[in-house]
Coordinates of C-alpha atoms in Angstrom, one line a residue:
Chain M
M1 CA -27.3 -15.3 33.2
F2 CA -29.7 -12.7 34.7
N3 CA -32.8 -14.7 34.3
G4 CA -34.6 -17.4 36.2
L5 CA -33.2 -18.7 39.4
S6 CA -30.1 -17.2 41.0
A7 CA -29.2 -19.1 44.2
F8 CA -27.4 -17.3 47.0
P9 CA -25.8 -20.0 49.2
L10 CA -24.4 -19.2 52.7
T11 CA -20.7 -19.3 53.4
P12 CA -20.4 -22.0 56.0
M13 CA -18.2 -21.2 58.9
A14 CA -16.2 -23.5 61.2
G15 CA -15.8 -21.2 64.2
E16 CA -14.2 -18.0 62.8
S17 CA -12.9 -19.7 59.7
V18 CA -14.6 -20.3 56.4
D19 CA -15.4 -24.0 56.0
L20 CA -14.3 -24.3 52.4
K21 CA -15.1 -28.0 52.1
A22 CA -18.6 -27.4 53.3
L23 CA -18.9 -24.5 50.9
G24 CA -17.9 -26.6 47.9
R25 CA -20.6 -29.2 48.8
V26 CA -23.3 -26.5 49.3
V27 CA -22.4 -24.9 46.0
N28 CA -22.2 -28.1 44.1
R29 CA -25.6 -29.3 45.5
V30 CA -27.3 -26.1 44.3
A31 CA -25.6 -26.2 40.9
K32 CA -26.8 -29.8 40.3
A33 CA -30.4 -28.8 41.3
G34 CA -30.5 -26.6 38.2
A35 CA -29.9 -23.0 39.4
D36 CA -29.4 -20.7 36.4
S37 CA -26.7 -18.8 38.3
L38 CA -25.1 -18.8 41.8
G39 CA -24.6 -15.7 43.9
V40 CA -21.6 -16.2 46.0
L41 CA -20.5 -13.7 48.7
G42 CA -23.9 -12.1 48.8
S43 CA -25.3 -10.9 52.2
T44 CA -26.1 -14.5 53.0
G45 CA -22.6 -15.4 52.0
N46 CA -21.2 -13.0 54.7
Y47 CA -19.1 -11.1 52.2
A48 CA -19.0 -8.0 54.3
Y49 CA -17.2 -9.9 57.1
L50 CA -14.6 -11.6 55.1
S51 CA -11.0 -10.6 54.3
R52 CA -9.6 -10.3 50.8
E53 CA -7.9 -13.7 51.2
E54 CA -11.1 -15.3 52.4
R55 CA -13.2 -13.9 49.6
R56 CA -10.7 -15.1 47.0
A57 CA -10.6 -18.6 48.5
V58 CA -14.4 -18.7 48.6
L59 CA -14.7 -17.7 44.9
E60 CA -12.1 -20.2 43.7
I61 CA -13.8 -23.1 45.5
A62 CA -17.3 -21.9 44.4
V63 CA -16.4 -21.5 40.7
E64 CA -15.0 -25.0 40.7
A65 CA -17.9 -26.5 42.5
A66 CA -20.4 -24.7 40.3
S67 CA -19.3 -26.9 37.4
G68 CA -20.1 -24.4 34.7
V69 CA -23.0 -22.6 36.3
P70 CA -22.2 -18.9 36.2
V71 CA -21.0 -17.4 39.5
L72 CA -21.9 -13.9 40.5
A73 CA -19.4 -12.5 43.0
G74 CA -20.3 -10.0 45.8
I75 CA -17.6 -7.3 45.8
G76 CA -19.0 -4.6 48.1
A77 CA -16.9 -2.6 50.6
V78 CA -17.1 0.9 52.0
R79 CA -14.1 2.1 50.0
T80 CA -14.0 2.2 46.2
R81 CA -10.3 1.2 46.2
D82 CA -11.2 -2.1 47.9
V83 CA -14.2 -2.7 45.6
L84 CA -11.9 -2.5 42.6
V85 CA -9.5 -5.0 44.2
F86 CA -12.3 -7.4 44.9
A87 CA -13.6 -7.0 41.3
A88 CA -10.2 -7.9 39.9
D89 CA -9.9 -10.8 42.3
A90 CA -13.4 -12.1 41.3
Q91 CA -12.5 -12.0 37.6
N92 CA -9.3 -13.8 38.2
A93 CA -11.1 -16.5 40.2
G94 CA -13.4 -17.1 37.3
A95 CA -16.6 -15.3 38.3
S96 CA -19.0 -14.4 35.5
A97 CA -20.5 -11.3 37.0
L98 CA -20.2 -8.9 40.0
L99 CA -22.7 -8.0 42.6
L100 CA -22.2 -4.5 44.1
A101 CA -24.0 -2.9 47.0
P102 CA -23.2 0.7 48.0
V103 CA -22.0 -0.3 51.5
S104 CA -21.6 2.8 53.6
Y105 CA -20.2 4.2 56.8
Q106 CA -20.7 7.9 56.1
K107 CA -24.1 8.4 54.4
L108 CA -23.7 8.4 50.6
S109 CA -25.2 10.9 48.2
E110 CA -26.7 9.9 44.9
A111 CA -23.6 11.4 43.1
E112 CA -21.3 9.3 45.2
V113 CA -23.2 6.1 44.5
F114 CA -23.4 6.9 40.8
G115 CA -19.7 7.6 40.8
L116 CA -19.0 4.2 42.5
F117 CA -20.9 2.2 39.9
D118 CA -19.5 4.3 37.0
T119 CA -15.9 3.7 38.2
V120 CA -16.3 0.0 38.8
A121 CA -18.1 -0.6 35.5
G122 CA -15.4 1.4 33.7
E123 CA -12.6 -0.7 35.3
S124 CA -14.0 -4.2 35.1
D125 CA -14.9 -6.4 32.1
L126 CA -17.6 -8.3 34.0
P127 CA -21.3 -7.3 34.0
I128 CA -22.5 -5.9 37.2
V129 CA -25.6 -6.4 39.3
V130 CA -26.7 -3.4 41.2
Y131 CA -27.5 -4.6 44.7
D132 CA -30.1 -2.4 46.4
N133 CA -30.4 -3.3 50.0
P134 CA -31.1 -0.3 52.2
G135 CA -31.3 -2.5 55.4
T136 CA -27.6 -3.4 55.2
T137 CA -26.1 -0.5 53.3
G138 CA -28.1 2.4 54.8
F139 CA -28.5 3.8 51.3
T140 CA -31.9 4.1 49.6
F141 CA -31.9 4.3 45.8
S142 CA -34.4 6.6 44.1
D143 CA -36.0 5.3 40.9
D144 CA -34.2 8.0 39.0
L145 CA -30.8 6.9 40.3
H146 CA -31.6 3.3 39.3
A147 CA -32.5 4.4 35.8
R148 CA -29.3 6.5 35.5
I149 CA -27.0 3.7 36.8
A150 CA -28.8 1.1 34.6
R151 CA -27.6 3.1 31.5
I152 CA -23.9 2.8 32.4
P153 CA -22.4 0.3 30.0
G154 CA -21.7 -2.9 31.9
I155 CA -24.6 -2.6 34.3
A156 CA -26.7 -5.7 33.6
S157 CA -29.2 -6.2 36.4
I158 CA -30.8 -4.7 39.5
K159 CA -31.4 -6.7 42.7
I160 CA -34.2 -5.0 44.6
P161 CA -35.5 -5.5 48.1
P162 CA -39.0 -6.9 48.7
P163 CA -41.7 -4.3 48.2
A164 CA -44.4 -3.9 50.9
S165 CA -47.1 -6.5 50.9
G166 CA -49.7 -5.7 48.3
E167 CA -47.5 -3.4 46.4
V168 CA -45.2 -5.9 44.6
A169 CA -46.8 -5.7 41.1
A170 CA -47.1 -1.9 41.2
R171 CA -43.5 -1.5 42.4
V172 CA -42.1 -3.8 39.7
A173 CA -44.1 -2.1 36.9
K174 CA -43.1 1.4 38.0
L175 CA -39.4 0.6 38.3
K176 CA -39.3 -1.3 35.0
A177 CA -40.9 1.6 33.2
G178 CA -37.8 3.7 33.9
L179 CA -35.2 1.1 33.0
P180 CA -33.7 0.2 29.6
E181 CA -35.4 -2.8 28.0
E182 CA -32.4 -4.9 28.3
T183 CA -31.8 -4.3 32.1
S184 CA -32.7 -7.4 34.1
L185 CA -34.8 -6.8 37.2
G186 CA -34.4 -9.2 40.0
I187 CA -36.3 -9.7 43.2
S188 CA -34.8 -10.5 46.6
G189 CA -36.9 -11.0 49.8
D190 CA -37.9 -14.6 49.1
W191 CA -41.5 -14.2 50.2
A192 CA -42.1 -11.7 47.4
A193 CA -40.5 -13.8 44.7
A194 CA -43.5 -15.5 43.2
E195 CA -45.5 -12.3 43.0
A196 CA -42.6 -10.3 41.6
L197 CA -41.8 -12.9 38.9
L198 CA -45.4 -13.0 37.8
A199 CA -45.3 -9.2 37.7
G200 CA -42.4 -9.2 35.3
C201 CA -39.2 -9.6 37.3
N202 CA -36.6 -11.5 35.2
V203 CA -34.8 -13.3 38.0
W204 CA -35.2 -14.3 41.6
Y205 CA -32.0 -13.7 43.6
S206 CA -32.9 -16.3 46.1
V207 CA -31.6 -17.0 49.6
I208 CA -33.7 -20.1 50.2
A209 CA -32.4 -21.7 46.9
G210 CA -29.1 -22.1 48.7
V211 CA -30.8 -24.6 51.0
L212 CA -33.9 -25.7 49.1
P213 CA -32.9 -25.4 45.5
Q214 CA -35.5 -27.9 44.2
Q215 CA -38.4 -26.0 45.7
A216 CA -37.1 -22.7 44.4
R217 CA -36.5 -24.2 40.9
T218 CA -40.1 -25.5 40.9
L219 CA -41.5 -22.1 41.9
V220 CA -39.5 -20.4 39.1
D221 CA -40.5 -23.0 36.5
H222 CA -44.2 -22.4 37.3
A223 CA -43.8 -18.6 37.1
V224 CA -41.9 -18.7 33.8
A225 CA -44.5 -21.0 32.3
G226 CA -47.3 -18.7 33.4
R227 CA -48.7 -21.3 35.8
N228 CA -49.6 -18.5 38.2
D229 CA -51.6 -20.5 40.7
L230 CA -48.9 -23.2 41.0
A231 CA -46.2 -20.6 41.4
S232 CA -48.2 -18.9 44.2
A233 CA -48.9 -22.3 45.8
A234 CA -45.2 -23.2 45.7
S235 CA -44.5 -19.9 47.6
S236 CA -47.3 -20.5 50.0
D237 CA -45.9 -23.9 50.8
L238 CA -42.9 -22.2 52.3
E239 CA -44.8 -19.5 54.2
P240 CA -43.7 -20.8 57.6
I241 CA -40.1 -20.1 56.5
W242 CA -41.0 -16.7 55.0
S243 CA -42.5 -15.7 58.3
L244 CA -39.3 -16.5 60.1
F245 CA -37.3 -14.6 57.5
R246 CA -39.4 -11.5 58.2
T247 CA -39.1 -11.9 61.9
Y248 CA -35.5 -12.9 62.4
G249 CA -33.8 -11.9 59.1
S250 CA -33.0 -14.4 56.4
L251 CA -29.3 -14.9 57.3
R252 CA -29.8 -16.3 60.8
V253 CA -32.8 -18.4 59.8
T254 CA -31.1 -19.8 56.7
A255 CA -28.0 -20.7 58.7
A256 CA -30.2 -22.6 61.2
L257 CA -32.2 -24.3 58.5
A258 CA -29.1 -25.4 56.7
E259 CA -27.7 -27.0 59.8
D260 CA -31.0 -28.7 60.8
L261 CA -31.4 -30.1 57.3
G262 CA -27.8 -31.4 57.2
V263 CA -26.7 -29.1 54.4
V264 CA -23.9 -27.7 56.5
P265 CA -22.2 -29.1 59.6
S266 CA -22.5 -25.9 61.6
S267 CA -24.6 -22.8 61.6
A268 CA -21.9 -20.5 63.1
L269 CA -21.8 -16.9 61.9
P270 CA -18.8 -14.6 62.1
L271 CA -18.8 -12.7 65.4
P272 CA -20.2 -10.3 66.5
L273 CA -23.2 -12.0 64.8
H274 CA -25.0 -14.7 66.9
G275 CA -27.1 -17.5 65.5
L276 CA -30.8 -17.7 66.5
D277 CA -31.5 -18.2 70.2
S278 CA -33.2 -21.3 71.5
E279 CA -36.7 -19.8 70.9
G280 CA -35.7 -19.0 67.3
R281 CA -34.2 -22.5 66.8
E282 CA -37.4 -24.1 68.0
S283 CA -39.4 -21.9 65.5
V284 CA -37.1 -23.2 62.7
A285 CA -37.7 -26.8 63.7
D286 CA -41.5 -26.1 63.7
A287 CA -41.3 -24.5 60.3
I288 CA -39.4 -27.5 58.9
R289 CA -42.2 -29.8 60.2
Q290 CA -44.9 -27.5 58.9
C291 CA -43.3 -27.4 55.4
G292 CA -42.8 -31.2 55.4
L293 CA -39.0 -30.9 55.0
E294 CA -37.8 -33.4 57.6
A295 CA -34.7 -35.2 56.4
Chain S
M1 CA -8.3 11.4 80.1
F2 CA -12.1 11.3 79.7
N3 CA -12.8 14.9 80.8
G4 CA -12.6 18.3 79.1
L5 CA -11.7 18.6 75.5
S6 CA -11.1 15.6 73.3
A7 CA -10.2 16.7 69.8
F8 CA -11.0 14.5 66.8
P9 CA -8.7 15.6 63.9
L10 CA -9.4 14.5 60.3
T11 CA -7.0 12.2 58.6
P12 CA -5.7 14.2 55.6
M13 CA -5.6 12.4 52.3
A14 CA -3.3 13.0 49.3
G15 CA -5.5 11.4 46.6
E16 CA -6.2 7.9 47.9
S17 CA -3.3 7.8 50.3
V18 CA -3.1 9.1 53.8
D19 CA -0.9 12.2 54.0
L20 CA 1.1 11.3 57.0
K21 CA 3.1 14.5 57.1
A22 CA 0.0 16.6 57.1
L23 CA -1.5 14.3 59.8
G24 CA 1.5 14.9 62.0
R25 CA 1.2 18.6 61.6
V26 CA -2.6 18.6 62.3
V27 CA -2.2 16.5 65.5
N28 CA 0.7 18.5 66.8
R29 CA -1.1 21.7 66.3
V30 CA -4.1 20.4 68.3
A31 CA -2.0 19.0 71.0
K32 CA -0.1 22.3 71.5
A33 CA -3.5 24.1 71.7
G34 CA -4.2 22.3 74.9
A35 CA -6.6 19.5 74.1
D36 CA -6.9 17.1 77.0
S37 CA -6.9 14.1 74.6
L38 CA -6.9 13.4 70.9
G39 CA -9.4 11.1 69.1
V40 CA -7.5 9.7 66.2
L41 CA -9.3 7.4 63.6
G42 CA -12.7 8.6 64.7
S43 CA -15.4 9.1 62.0
T44 CA -13.8 12.4 61.0
G45 CA -10.5 10.4 60.9
N46 CA -12.0 8.1 58.2
Y47 CA -11.2 5.0 60.2
A48 CA -13.8 2.9 58.5
Y49 CA -12.1 3.4 55.1
L50 CA -8.6 2.6 56.1
S51 CA -6.7 -0.7 55.9
R52 CA -4.9 -2.2 58.9
E53 CA -1.6 -0.9 57.6
E54 CA -3.0 2.6 57.1
R55 CA -4.6 2.7 60.6
R56 CA -1.3 1.5 62.2
A57 CA 0.7 4.2 60.4
V58 CA -1.8 6.9 61.4
L59 CA -1.6 5.9 65.0
E60 CA 2.2 5.7 65.1
I61 CA 2.5 9.2 63.6
A62 CA -0.3 10.6 65.8
V63 CA 1.1 9.3 69.1
E64 CA 4.5 10.8 68.3
A65 CA 3.0 14.1 67.2
A66 CA 0.7 14.3 70.2
S67 CA 3.8 14.8 72.4
G68 CA 2.3 13.2 75.5
V69 CA -1.3 14.1 75.0
P70 CA -3.3 10.8 75.3
V71 CA -4.5 9.4 72.0
L72 CA -7.8 7.6 71.8
A73 CA -7.8 5.2 68.8
G74 CA -10.8 4.3 66.7
I75 CA -10.9 0.5 66.2
G76 CA -14.4 -0.2 64.8
A77 CA -15.0 -2.8 62.1
V78 CA -18.0 -5.1 61.2
R79 CA -16.2 -8.2 62.4
T80 CA -15.0 -8.8 66.0
R81 CA -11.9 -10.6 64.8
D82 CA -10.8 -7.4 63.0
V83 CA -11.7 -5.2 66.0
L84 CA -9.4 -7.3 68.2
V85 CA -6.6 -6.9 65.7
F86 CA -7.0 -3.2 65.6
A87 CA -7.2 -3.0 69.4
A88 CA -3.8 -4.8 69.7
D89 CA -2.3 -2.6 67.0
A90 CA -3.5 0.5 68.8
Q91 CA -2.0 -0.6 72.0
N92 CA 1.3 -1.4 70.3
A93 CA 1.3 2.0 68.6
G94 CA 1.1 3.7 72.0
A95 CA -2.6 4.7 72.1
S96 CA -4.0 5.3 75.6
A97 CA -7.6 4.3 75.0
L98 CA -9.9 2.7 72.4
L99 CA -12.9 4.1 70.7
L100 CA -15.3 1.4 69.6
A101 CA -18.5 1.8 67.5
P102 CA -20.7 -1.2 66.7
V103 CA -20.2 -0.9 63.0
S104 CA -22.7 -3.1 61.2
Y105 CA -23.7 -4.7 58.0
Q106 CA -26.3 -7.1 59.2
K107 CA -28.5 -5.4 61.8
L108 CA -27.1 -6.1 65.3
S109 CA -29.1 -7.2 68.3
E110 CA -28.4 -5.9 71.8
A111 CA -26.9 -9.2 72.8
E112 CA -24.5 -9.0 69.9
V113 CA -23.4 -5.5 70.7
F114 CA -23.0 -6.4 74.4
G115 CA -21.0 -9.4 73.4
L116 CA -18.7 -7.3 71.2
F117 CA -17.9 -4.8 74.0
D118 CA -17.5 -7.6 76.5
T119 CA -15.1 -9.5 74.3
V120 CA -12.9 -6.5 73.4
A121 CA -12.8 -5.2 77.0
G122 CA -11.8 -8.7 78.1
E123 CA -9.0 -8.9 75.6
S124 CA -7.5 -5.4 75.7
D125 CA -5.7 -3.7 78.6
L126 CA -6.8 -0.2 77.4
P127 CA -9.9 1.6 78.6
I128 CA -12.7 1.8 76.0
V129 CA -15.0 4.6 74.9
V130 CA -18.4 3.3 73.7
Y131 CA -19.0 5.1 70.5
D132 CA -22.8 5.6 69.9
N133 CA -23.4 6.9 66.4
P134 CA -26.6 5.4 64.9
G135 CA -26.1 7.5 61.7
T136 CA -23.0 5.6 60.7
T137 CA -23.4 2.3 62.4
G138 CA -27.2 1.7 61.9
F139 CA -27.4 0.6 65.5
T140 CA -29.4 2.4 68.2
F141 CA -28.4 1.9 71.8
S142 CA -31.1 1.7 74.4
D143 CA -30.4 3.4 77.7
D144 CA -30.5 0.0 79.3
L145 CA -27.9 -1.4 77.0
H146 CA -25.6 1.6 77.7
A147 CA -26.0 1.0 81.4
R148 CA -25.2 -2.7 81.1
I149 CA -22.1 -2.1 78.9
A150 CA -20.9 0.7 81.2
R151 CA -20.6 -1.9 84.0
I152 CA -18.2 -4.1 82.0
P153 CA -14.7 -3.6 83.6
G154 CA -12.6 -1.5 81.2
I155 CA -15.5 0.6 79.8
A156 CA -14.6 4.1 80.7
S157 CA -16.7 6.5 78.7
I158 CA -19.7 6.9 76.3
K159 CA -19.7 9.2 73.3
I160 CA -23.3 10.0 72.5
P161 CA -24.8 11.7 69.5
P162 CA -26.4 15.1 69.8
P163 CA -29.8 15.0 71.4
A164 CA -32.6 16.9 69.6
S165 CA -32.7 20.6 70.0
G166 CA -34.3 21.6 73.3
E167 CA -33.8 18.1 74.8
V168 CA -30.1 18.2 75.5
A169 CA -30.2 18.7 79.3
A170 CA -33.0 16.2 79.8
R171 CA -31.3 13.6 77.7
V172 CA -28.0 14.0 79.6
A173 CA -29.7 13.8 82.9
K174 CA -31.7 10.7 82.0
L175 CA -28.7 8.8 80.6
K176 CA -26.4 9.7 83.5
A177 CA -29.0 8.5 86.0
G178 CA -28.5 4.9 84.7
L179 CA -24.7 4.9 84.6
P180 CA -22.1 4.1 87.2
E181 CA -20.8 7.3 88.9
E182 CA -17.3 6.8 87.4
T183 CA -18.5 6.5 83.8
S184 CA -17.5 9.5 81.8
L185 CA -20.3 10.8 79.5
G186 CA -19.2 12.6 76.4
I187 CA -21.0 14.7 73.8
S188 CA -20.5 14.7 70.1
G189 CA -22.4 16.8 67.6
D190 CA -20.5 20.0 68.2
W191 CA -23.5 22.3 68.2
A192 CA -24.8 20.6 71.3
A193 CA -21.5 20.7 73.2
A194 CA -21.9 23.8 75.3
E195 CA -25.4 22.8 76.4
A196 CA -24.4 19.2 77.2
L197 CA -21.3 20.2 79.1
L198 CA -23.4 22.7 81.2
A199 CA -25.9 19.8 81.8
G200 CA -23.2 17.6 83.2
C201 CA -21.4 15.9 80.4
N202 CA -17.8 15.2 81.3
V203 CA -16.1 15.6 78.0
W204 CA -16.7 17.1 74.5
Y205 CA -15.6 14.7 71.8
S206 CA -15.1 17.5 69.3
V207 CA -14.8 17.5 65.5
I208 CA -14.2 21.3 65.2
A209 CA -11.4 21.1 67.8
G210 CA -9.3 19.3 65.1
V211 CA -9.4 22.5 63.1
L212 CA -10.2 25.3 65.6
P213 CA -8.7 24.0 68.8
Q214 CA -8.4 27.4 70.5
Q215 CA -12.0 28.2 70.1
A216 CA -13.0 24.7 71.4
R217 CA -10.6 25.0 74.4
T218 CA -12.2 28.4 75.3
L219 CA -15.7 27.0 75.2
V220 CA -14.7 24.1 77.4
D221 CA -12.9 26.3 79.9
H222 CA -15.9 28.5 80.3
A223 CA -18.2 25.5 80.7
V224 CA -16.0 23.8 83.3
A225 CA -15.7 27.1 85.3
G226 CA -19.4 27.5 85.3
R227 CA -19.4 30.6 83.1
N228 CA -22.5 29.5 81.4
D229 CA -23.2 32.6 79.4
L230 CA -19.7 32.7 78.1
A231 CA -19.8 29.1 77.1
S232 CA -23.0 29.5 75.3
A233 CA -21.7 32.6 73.6
A234 CA -18.6 30.7 72.5
S235 CA -20.8 28.2 70.9
S236 CA -23.1 30.8 69.3
D237 CA -20.0 32.4 67.7
L238 CA -19.6 29.3 65.7
E239 CA -23.3 28.8 64.7
P240 CA -22.6 29.4 61.0
I241 CA -20.4 26.3 61.1
W242 CA -22.8 24.3 63.2
S243 CA -25.5 25.1 60.7
L244 CA -23.3 23.6 57.9
F245 CA -22.5 20.5 60.0
R246 CA -26.2 19.9 60.3
T247 CA -26.8 20.4 56.6
Y248 CA -23.8 18.7 55.0
G249 CA -22.5 16.4 57.8
S250 CA -19.4 17.4 59.8
L251 CA -16.9 15.3 57.9
R252 CA -17.2 17.1 54.5
V253 CA -17.5 20.5 56.1
T254 CA -14.5 20.0 58.3
A255 CA -12.4 18.8 55.4
A256 CA -13.3 22.0 53.4
L257 CA -12.8 24.2 56.4
A258 CA -9.4 22.7 57.1
E259 CA -8.3 23.2 53.6
D260 CA -9.6 26.8 53.4
L261 CA -7.9 27.7 56.7
G262 CA -4.6 26.2 55.5
V263 CA -4.6 23.5 58.2
V264 CA -4.3 20.7 55.5
P265 CA -3.1 20.9 51.9
S266 CA -6.0 19.0 50.5
S267 CA -9.6 18.3 51.5
A268 CA -9.8 15.0 49.5
L269 CA -11.8 12.2 51.1
P270 CA -11.4 8.5 50.3
L271 CA -13.7 7.5 47.3
P272 CA -16.6 6.9 47.0
L273 CA -16.9 10.0 49.3
H274 CA -16.9 13.3 47.5
G275 CA -16.0 16.6 49.1
L276 CA -18.6 19.4 49.1
D277 CA -19.8 20.6 45.8
S278 CA -19.3 24.3 44.7
E279 CA -22.4 25.5 46.5
G280 CA -21.2 23.8 49.7
R281 CA -17.7 25.2 49.4
E282 CA -19.2 28.7 49.0
S283 CA -21.2 28.2 52.1
V284 CA -18.1 27.2 54.0
A285 CA -16.3 30.3 52.7
D286 CA -19.3 32.4 53.9
A287 CA -19.2 30.7 57.3
I288 CA -15.5 31.5 57.7
R289 CA -16.2 35.1 57.1
Q290 CA -19.2 35.2 59.4
C291 CA -17.2 33.6 62.2
G292 CA -14.2 36.0 61.6
L293 CA -11.8 33.2 60.9
E294 CA -10.1 34.4 57.8
A295 CA -6.4 33.5 57.9

């Protein structure tokens, strides 16, 4: 489950409500395109903004629409008590694994983050993906902390943020050297995916695969088969989109892309988040043309 | 309401539950000591970790225990929809003002933060304190954004983080220059309070006043009366505590102080937060001795 392509679809909104029908269609489309797993309620899935009831409904719809493709469920929250509730709800909804970021309000210490993962792993039967995303959580993992958390029974994989340009292979090698052999290492930051997979990452936790699952599947197939040049080329083909991800953030760009490509009826995000402004929307339209993605 | 001493008591916990009896005692003690207002459900009050039901119960108890001293209610959340619910609950519970921080998961733009304050000010009848705390929210206000938000009808005050040492007076002067005359400017970061009040801040949004209200009252009285040396001395007297605030963060130190001084029965924080470790607890005991605060 923690290998290959893990697609993280967005959670479509109709105004301030989750559009569950659109969600089912998005998830089903990705599952049919051959994703190895689905990350539901990731950052792109707006988990941090959704109530318990909304998260539960999203997971129930997603598990059904995934038609047997394993669903990883985001369960992050600032309070451990809530994380445990979301973990139980995810298991009851049929999720196959949990994705947990150390979401914070007060700055967290390493001991506090270790304690969070230790507690959740001890209480849940599902394997856990450690979600390392300093940009949203405000918490930066040390390599030592990753190594210690990875040794907790039940911790299956680590989802890392994109290393700096030119440092991907070295970063992957250094982190892997400290991890147990069986820990899956996964890359996020789609622009770094090809390089990271070729450097030994086991899985691509992919935002773009929620909208362009075929293109992401092709990239992963090339990388896994050792067709390095073709994997790199598949990534380069999407560079106009990667550039927008780096400029505007992947959430807002993906929402606009999904709407423009007809994958979702609306690109609304939960307030206070706004979608891209008109300049950003024009850039997305340009990128669609440059990548040859017109419907 | 937005002048003088605004005390921000902690929300005492009994294990994972709010200790409402202890909360009532803490609030009543501070009100009796002459605070001009009470900030309930601030960062020190753990608002970000509490459910809607817990926040409502805290406010109801606090308003009663405050015996007429105005209560400012923290209403921050990552989603505007939830902020509006908390604002309505706070008004129903008898709060006199709202304290709103742009709590974030996805990074927020200036337009999004302006939109948040504009929406909440438009929907609530209560005056609003803009809570600027980049360390917990991940959002940094520009002076221009502060000036624009301050002009929204209903925005009454701004709670700023402590400026760097040696820059307090210049920072206060520069920010005030861009604000409407009637906007109250308040300082947080207790170690900067005396200097900021003497430089023209209208109010001290004070963590320590939740535990040591008499000492905080004295400092403010000296500052307001223009007894600069005495105000500075009142602050210097507490330097051993300020030093711990800067090292360990004010929440964890205040919780330990409150327990050691018998103000609350327990210094528990909501998990994943831990209290101070044994070294930190010893430092707190030392600071209590150095400040002559033994019970």
